[in-house]
């Protein structure tokens, strides 16, 4: 059974304090590893797709990386507007997505 | 484009009642899906469809029915609501089955079953 585990559950950061979120996955025939951002009361919003180990993608203060067992979302010099829940999901060989429970990031000014 | 729309935004049901959650998209996406989101458990796939007339079960299909008569609409029916179905429900759409194809999510329906 496909499994995606995210850690930590919650992360409190001071503005400018860089950190990383972890996503461990066991997904059969991984076709893609997705990162989404979810604000309270809203649906998830797409950030990145990573396809193969060693791949990296960046968007503003966010950088996602992928190994054969894990993905990391690095937040560099975060701002309060980066506060959100970050979800990762693995897409298996039947195209279904398995989501982790998410990491809730709070950035204090 | 409105993207993915869901109605209602909030709903309270009594145990045993039935209802339909509506989902529509205007992006001509073939693939549509329904998820439920519960605290600490992440999003779980209920049912999905790869095109009009084709549906299949996801991880947690019991107690739910779907149909797909048009490309745009993908309603989710609760047959006889139970307190265990209290959750936030999200509909999503994407290009069918493409590797890495981004799923667009609706704003969600918050359902409480008493």
mmCIF file of C-alpha atoms in Angstrom:
data_model
loop_
_atom_site.group_PDB
_atom_site.id
_atom_site.type_symbol
_atom_site.label_atom_id
_atom_site.label_comp_id
_atom_site.label_asym_id
_atom_site.label_seq_id
_atom_site.Cartn_x
_atom_site.Cartn_y
_atom_site.Cartn_z
ATOM 1 C CA UNK A 1 0.000 0.000 0.000
ATOM 2 C CA UNK A 2 1.285 3.430 -0.916
ATOM 3 C CA UNK A 3 2.277 5.599 2.018
ATOM 4 C CA UNK A 4 3.381 9.219 2.409
ATOM 5 C CA UNK A 5 4.543 10.587 5.768
ATOM 6 C CA UNK A 6 5.319 14.226 6.497
ATOM 7 C CA UNK A 7 7.312 15.691 9.362
ATOM 8 C CA UNK A 8 7.157 17.685 11.471
ATOM 9 C CA UNK A 9 3.393 18.085 11.961
ATOM 10 C CA UNK A 10 3.858 21.749 12.841
ATOM 11 C CA UNK A 11 6.692 24.244 12.483
ATOM 12 C CA UNK A 12 6.899 27.689 14.060
ATOM 13 C CA UNK A 13 9.502 29.996 12.536
ATOM 14 C CA UNK A 14 10.646 33.523 13.070
ATOM 15 C CA UNK A 15 10.617 35.696 9.968
ATOM 16 C CA UNK A 16 13.884 35.083 8.121
ATOM 17 C CA UNK A 17 14.593 31.769 9.876
ATOM 18 C CA UNK A 18 15.136 29.158 7.143
ATOM 19 C CA UNK A 19 14.009 25.556 7.632
ATOM 20 C CA UNK A 20 13.068 22.338 5.831
ATOM 21 C CA UNK A 21 10.002 20.103 5.700
ATOM 22 C CA UNK A 22 10.329 16.373 5.127
ATOM 23 C CA UNK A 23 8.190 14.027 3.051
ATOM 24 C CA UNK A 24 8.995 10.294 3.161
ATOM 25 C CA UNK A 25 7.257 8.119 0.612
ATOM 26 C CA UNK A 26 6.667 4.516 -0.354
ATOM 27 C CA UNK A 27 4.746 4.699 -3.626
ATOM 28 C CA UNK A 28 4.662 1.931 -6.201
ATOM 29 C CA UNK A 29 6.169 3.026 -9.486
ATOM 30 C CA UNK A 30 6.376 6.668 -8.446
ATOM 31 C CA UNK A 31 5.451 8.819 -11.421
ATOM 32 C CA UNK A 32 5.680 12.153 -9.659
ATOM 33 C CA UNK A 33 6.030 13.761 -6.236
ATOM 34 C CA UNK A 34 3.772 16.776 -5.747
ATOM 35 C CA UNK A 35 3.887 19.665 -3.299
ATOM 36 C CA UNK A 36 0.772 21.719 -2.531
ATOM 37 C CA UNK A 37 0.101 24.700 -0.301
ATOM 38 C CA UNK A 38 -3.204 24.908 1.600
ATOM 39 C CA UNK A 39 -4.468 28.045 3.334
ATOM 40 C CA UNK A 40 -7.134 27.740 6.071
ATOM 41 C CA UNK A 41 -10.616 27.158 4.652
ATOM 42 C CA UNK A 42 -9.362 26.732 1.088
ATOM 43 C CA UNK A 43 -8.474 23.951 -1.299
ATOM 44 C CA UNK A 44 -4.864 22.911 -1.931
ATOM 45 C CA UNK A 45 -2.910 24.974 -4.452
ATOM 46 C CA UNK A 46 -0.251 23.371 -6.647
ATOM 47 C CA UNK A 47 3.408 24.275 -6.080
ATOM 48 C CA UNK A 48 5.731 21.715 -7.720
ATOM 49 C CA UNK A 49 6.017 18.324 -9.371
ATOM 50 C CA UNK A 50 9.285 16.388 -9.117
ATOM 51 C CA UNK A 51 9.860 13.359 -11.314
ATOM 52 C CA UNK A 52 13.237 11.814 -10.565
ATOM 53 C CA UNK A 53 15.853 11.621 -7.816
ATOM 54 C CA UNK A 54 18.185 14.579 -7.863
ATOM 55 C CA UNK A 55 15.647 16.950 -9.352
ATOM 56 C CA UNK A 56 15.145 20.372 -7.777
ATOM 57 C CA UNK A 57 12.554 23.093 -8.384
ATOM 58 C CA UNK A 58 12.313 26.614 -6.998
ATOM 59 C CA UNK A 59 9.595 29.200 -6.604
ATOM 60 C CA UNK A 60 10.332 32.410 -4.724
ATOM 61 C CA UNK A 61 11.470 31.347 -1.205
ATOM 62 C CA UNK A 62 10.583 27.674 -1.723
ATOM 63 C CA UNK A 63 12.823 24.948 -3.104
ATOM 64 C CA UNK A 64 11.764 21.304 -3.448
ATOM 65 C CA UNK A 65 14.200 18.424 -3.807
ATOM 66 C CA UNK A 66 13.744 14.689 -4.361
ATOM 67 C CA UNK A 67 15.669 11.541 -3.447
ATOM 68 C CA UNK A 68 14.637 7.917 -3.941
ATOM 69 C CA UNK A 69 12.925 7.836 -0.544
ATOM 70 C CA UNK A 70 12.269 11.436 0.478
ATOM 71 C CA UNK A 71 11.429 14.901 -0.673
ATOM 72 C CA UNK A 72 12.303 18.115 1.101
ATOM 73 C CA UNK A 73 10.695 21.518 0.895
ATOM 74 C CA UNK A 74 13.183 24.178 1.913
ATOM 75 C CA UNK A 75 11.857 27.568 2.971
ATOM 76 C CA UNK A 76 14.528 30.256 2.767
ATOM 77 C CA UNK A 77 14.117 33.490 4.764
ATOM 78 C CA UNK A 78 10.372 32.942 5.231
ATOM 79 C CA UNK A 79 7.869 35.760 5.546
ATOM 80 C CA UNK A 80 4.526 35.725 7.414
ATOM 81 C CA UNK A 81 2.704 35.197 4.106
ATOM 82 C CA UNK A 82 4.436 31.806 3.809
ATOM 83 C CA UNK A 83 2.316 30.602 6.741
ATOM 84 C CA UNK A 84 0.192 27.701 5.471
ATOM 85 C CA UNK A 85 -0.108 23.936 5.526
ATOM 86 C CA UNK A 86 2.191 22.251 3.018
ATOM 87 C CA UNK A 87 1.072 18.914 1.589
ATOM 88 C CA UNK A 88 3.071 16.397 -0.362
ATOM 89 C CA UNK A 89 1.608 13.615 -2.490
ATOM 90 C CA UNK A 90 3.012 10.711 -4.473
ATOM 91 C CA UNK A 91 1.519 9.724 -7.807
ATOM 92 C CA UNK A 92 1.630 5.968 -8.382
ATOM 93 C CA UNK A 93 1.750 4.033 -11.621
ATOM 94 C CA UNK A 94 -2.081 4.069 -11.798
ATOM 95 C CA UNK A 95 -1.975 7.902 -11.615
ATOM 96 C CA UNK A 96 -3.647 8.105 -8.201
ATOM 97 C CA UNK A 97 -2.313 10.535 -5.599
ATOM 98 C CA UNK A 98 -1.515 9.492 -2.009
ATOM 99 C CA UNK A 99 -1.281 12.498 0.299
ATOM 100 C CA UNK A 100 0.625 13.029 3.502
ATOM 101 C CA UNK A 101 -1.112 14.653 6.485
ATOM 102 C CA UNK A 102 0.742 17.927 5.947
ATOM 103 C CA UNK A 103 3.067 20.268 7.850
ATOM 104 C CA UNK A 104 1.530 23.456 9.235
ATOM 105 C CA UNK A 105 4.037 26.296 9.046
ATOM 106 C CA UNK A 106 3.576 29.476 11.089
ATOM 107 C CA UNK A 107 5.950 32.371 10.445
ATOM 108 C CA UNK A 108 6.013 35.133 13.058
ATOM 109 C CA UNK A 109 7.011 38.684 12.168
ATOM 110 C CA UNK B 1 -12.437 30.637 -16.015
ATOM 111 C CA UNK B 2 -14.141 29.824 -12.726
ATOM 112 C CA UNK B 3 -11.920 26.749 -12.281
ATOM 113 C CA UNK B 4 -13.419 24.119 -9.966
ATOM 114 C CA UNK B 5 -16.568 25.122 -8.118
ATOM 115 C CA UNK B 6 -18.293 23.275 -5.293
ATOM 116 C CA UNK B 7 -21.661 23.725 -3.642
ATOM 117 C CA UNK B 8 -22.729 23.994 -0.910
ATOM 118 C CA UNK B 9 -19.878 25.461 1.126
ATOM 119 C CA UNK B 10 -21.343 24.225 4.421
ATOM 120 C CA UNK B 11 -23.946 21.553 5.190
ATOM 121 C CA UNK B 12 -25.400 19.981 8.333
ATOM 122 C CA UNK B 13 -27.239 16.672 8.027
ATOM 123 C CA UNK B 14 -28.950 14.316 10.419
ATOM 124 C CA UNK B 15 -27.943 10.670 10.508
ATOM 125 C CA UNK B 16 -29.715 8.763 7.730
ATOM 126 C CA UNK B 17 -30.353 11.742 5.473
ATOM 127 C CA UNK B 18 -29.081 11.743 1.913
ATOM 128 C CA UNK B 19 -27.658 14.586 -0.107
ATOM 129 C CA UNK B 20 -25.568 15.450 -3.153
ATOM 130 C CA UNK B 21 -22.414 17.540 -3.152
ATOM 131 C CA UNK B 22 -22.020 19.363 -6.441
ATOM 132 C CA UNK B 23 -18.764 19.833 -8.351
ATOM 133 C CA UNK B 24 -18.225 21.515 -11.702
ATOM 134 C CA UNK B 25 -15.169 22.554 -13.733
ATOM 135 C CA UNK B 26 -14.847 24.680 -16.845
ATOM 136 C CA UNK B 27 -11.333 23.679 -17.939
ATOM 137 C CA UNK B 28 -12.423 20.717 -20.096
ATOM 138 C CA UNK B 29 -10.488 18.335 -17.853
ATOM 139 C CA UNK B 30 -11.130 14.643 -18.360
ATOM 140 C CA UNK B 31 -10.008 13.552 -14.870
ATOM 141 C CA UNK B 32 -12.089 14.464 -11.818
ATOM 142 C CA UNK B 33 -11.913 13.175 -8.286
ATOM 143 C CA UNK B 34 -13.390 13.512 -4.821
ATOM 144 C CA UNK B 35 -11.329 13.581 -1.626
ATOM 145 C CA UNK B 36 -12.177 13.868 2.018
ATOM 146 C CA UNK B 37 -9.852 15.625 4.460
ATOM 147 C CA UNK B 38 -9.847 14.731 8.137
ATOM 148 C CA UNK B 39 -7.529 16.105 10.840
ATOM 149 C CA UNK B 40 -4.219 14.273 10.964
ATOM 150 C CA UNK B 41 -5.071 11.961 8.052
ATOM 151 C CA UNK B 42 -4.414 13.919 4.898
ATOM 152 C CA UNK B 43 -6.567 13.847 1.800
ATOM 153 C CA UNK B 44 -8.099 10.454 0.964
ATOM 154 C CA UNK B 45 -9.487 9.573 -2.443
ATOM 155 C CA UNK B 46 -13.178 8.597 -2.462
ATOM 156 C CA UNK B 47 -14.043 8.160 -6.163
ATOM 157 C CA UNK B 48 -12.595 9.330 -9.431
ATOM 158 C CA UNK B 49 -13.482 9.544 -13.101
ATOM 159 C CA UNK B 50 -11.283 9.565 -16.204
ATOM 160 C CA UNK B 51 -14.056 10.819 -18.462
ATOM 161 C CA UNK B 52 -17.799 11.060 -19.005
ATOM 162 C CA UNK B 53 -19.485 7.745 -18.272
ATOM 163 C CA UNK B 54 -16.444 6.263 -16.495
ATOM 164 C CA UNK B 55 -16.028 6.163 -12.719
ATOM 165 C CA UNK B 56 -14.011 4.069 -10.286
ATOM 166 C CA UNK B 57 -13.501 3.661 -6.566
ATOM 167 C CA UNK B 58 -10.711 5.211 -4.581
ATOM 168 C CA UNK B 59 -9.405 4.427 -1.126
ATOM 169 C CA UNK B 60 -12.592 5.138 0.918
ATOM 170 C CA UNK B 61 -15.673 4.655 -1.349
ATOM 171 C CA UNK B 62 -18.143 3.091 1.095
ATOM 172 C CA UNK B 63 -21.280 5.168 1.666
ATOM 173 C CA UNK B 64 -20.730 7.332 -1.419
ATOM 174 C CA UNK B 65 -21.923 7.167 -5.032
ATOM 175 C CA UNK B 66 -20.798 9.120 -8.082
ATOM 176 C CA UNK B 67 -21.808 9.478 -11.704
ATOM 177 C CA UNK B 68 -20.285 11.402 -14.609
ATOM 178 C CA UNK B 69 -22.808 12.225 -17.313
ATOM 179 C CA UNK B 70 -20.917 15.260 -18.643
ATOM 180 C CA UNK B 71 -17.267 16.340 -18.744
ATOM 181 C CA UNK B 72 -18.046 19.367 -16.566
ATOM 182 C CA UNK B 73 -19.954 17.852 -13.633
ATOM 183 C CA UNK B 74 -19.058 15.207 -11.071
ATOM 184 C CA UNK B 75 -21.575 15.053 -8.192
ATOM 185 C CA UNK B 76 -20.962 13.034 -5.021
ATOM 186 C CA UNK B 77 -23.973 11.438 -3.356
ATOM 187 C CA UNK B 78 -24.177 10.436 0.274
ATOM 188 C CA UNK B 79 -26.722 7.644 0.431
ATOM 189 C CA UNK B 80 -27.461 7.546 4.170
ATOM 190 C CA UNK B 81 -25.313 9.985 6.123
ATOM 191 C CA UNK B 82 -23.396 8.779 9.171
ATOM 192 C CA UNK B 83 -21.409 10.774 11.770
ATOM 193 C CA UNK B 84 -18.214 9.150 10.399
ATOM 194 C CA UNK B 85 -18.805 11.113 7.193
ATOM 195 C CA UNK B 86 -18.306 14.416 8.972
ATOM 196 C CA UNK B 87 -15.395 15.884 7.045
ATOM 197 C CA UNK B 88 -14.285 18.469 4.521
ATOM 198 C CA UNK B 89 -14.824 17.306 0.948
ATOM 199 C CA UNK B 90 -12.727 18.503 -1.974
ATOM 200 C CA UNK B 91 -13.317 18.006 -5.653
ATOM 201 C CA UNK B 92 -10.352 18.181 -8.053
ATOM 202 C CA UNK B 93 -9.766 18.007 -11.775
ATOM 203 C CA UNK B 94 -6.818 17.568 -14.145
ATOM 204 C CA UNK B 95 -5.893 16.366 -17.607
ATOM 205 C CA UNK B 96 -6.589 12.636 -17.659
ATOM 206 C CA UNK B 97 -3.908 10.433 -16.252
ATOM 207 C CA UNK B 98 -0.992 12.538 -17.379
ATOM 208 C CA UNK B 99 2.193 12.058 -15.403
ATOM 209 C CA UNK B 100 2.752 15.098 -13.258
ATOM 210 C CA UNK B 101 -0.507 16.684 -14.314
ATOM 211 C CA UNK B 102 -1.450 19.300 -11.757
ATOM 212 C CA UNK B 103 -4.761 18.723 -9.981
ATOM 213 C CA UNK B 104 -6.882 21.844 -9.484
ATOM 214 C CA UNK B 105 -8.916 21.783 -6.285
ATOM 215 C CA UNK B 106 -12.240 23.378 -5.469
ATOM 216 C CA UNK B 107 -12.814 25.425 -2.280
ATOM 217 C CA UNK B 108 -14.325 22.493 -0.381
ATOM 218 C CA UNK B 109 -17.604 21.568 1.321
ATOM 219 C CA UNK B 110 -17.614 21.320 5.106
ATOM 220 C CA UNK B 111 -20.110 18.610 6.088
ATOM 221 C CA UNK B 112 -21.321 17.863 9.605
ATOM 222 C CA UNK B 113 -23.485 14.819 10.305
ATOM 223 C CA UNK B 114 -25.295 14.844 13.635
#
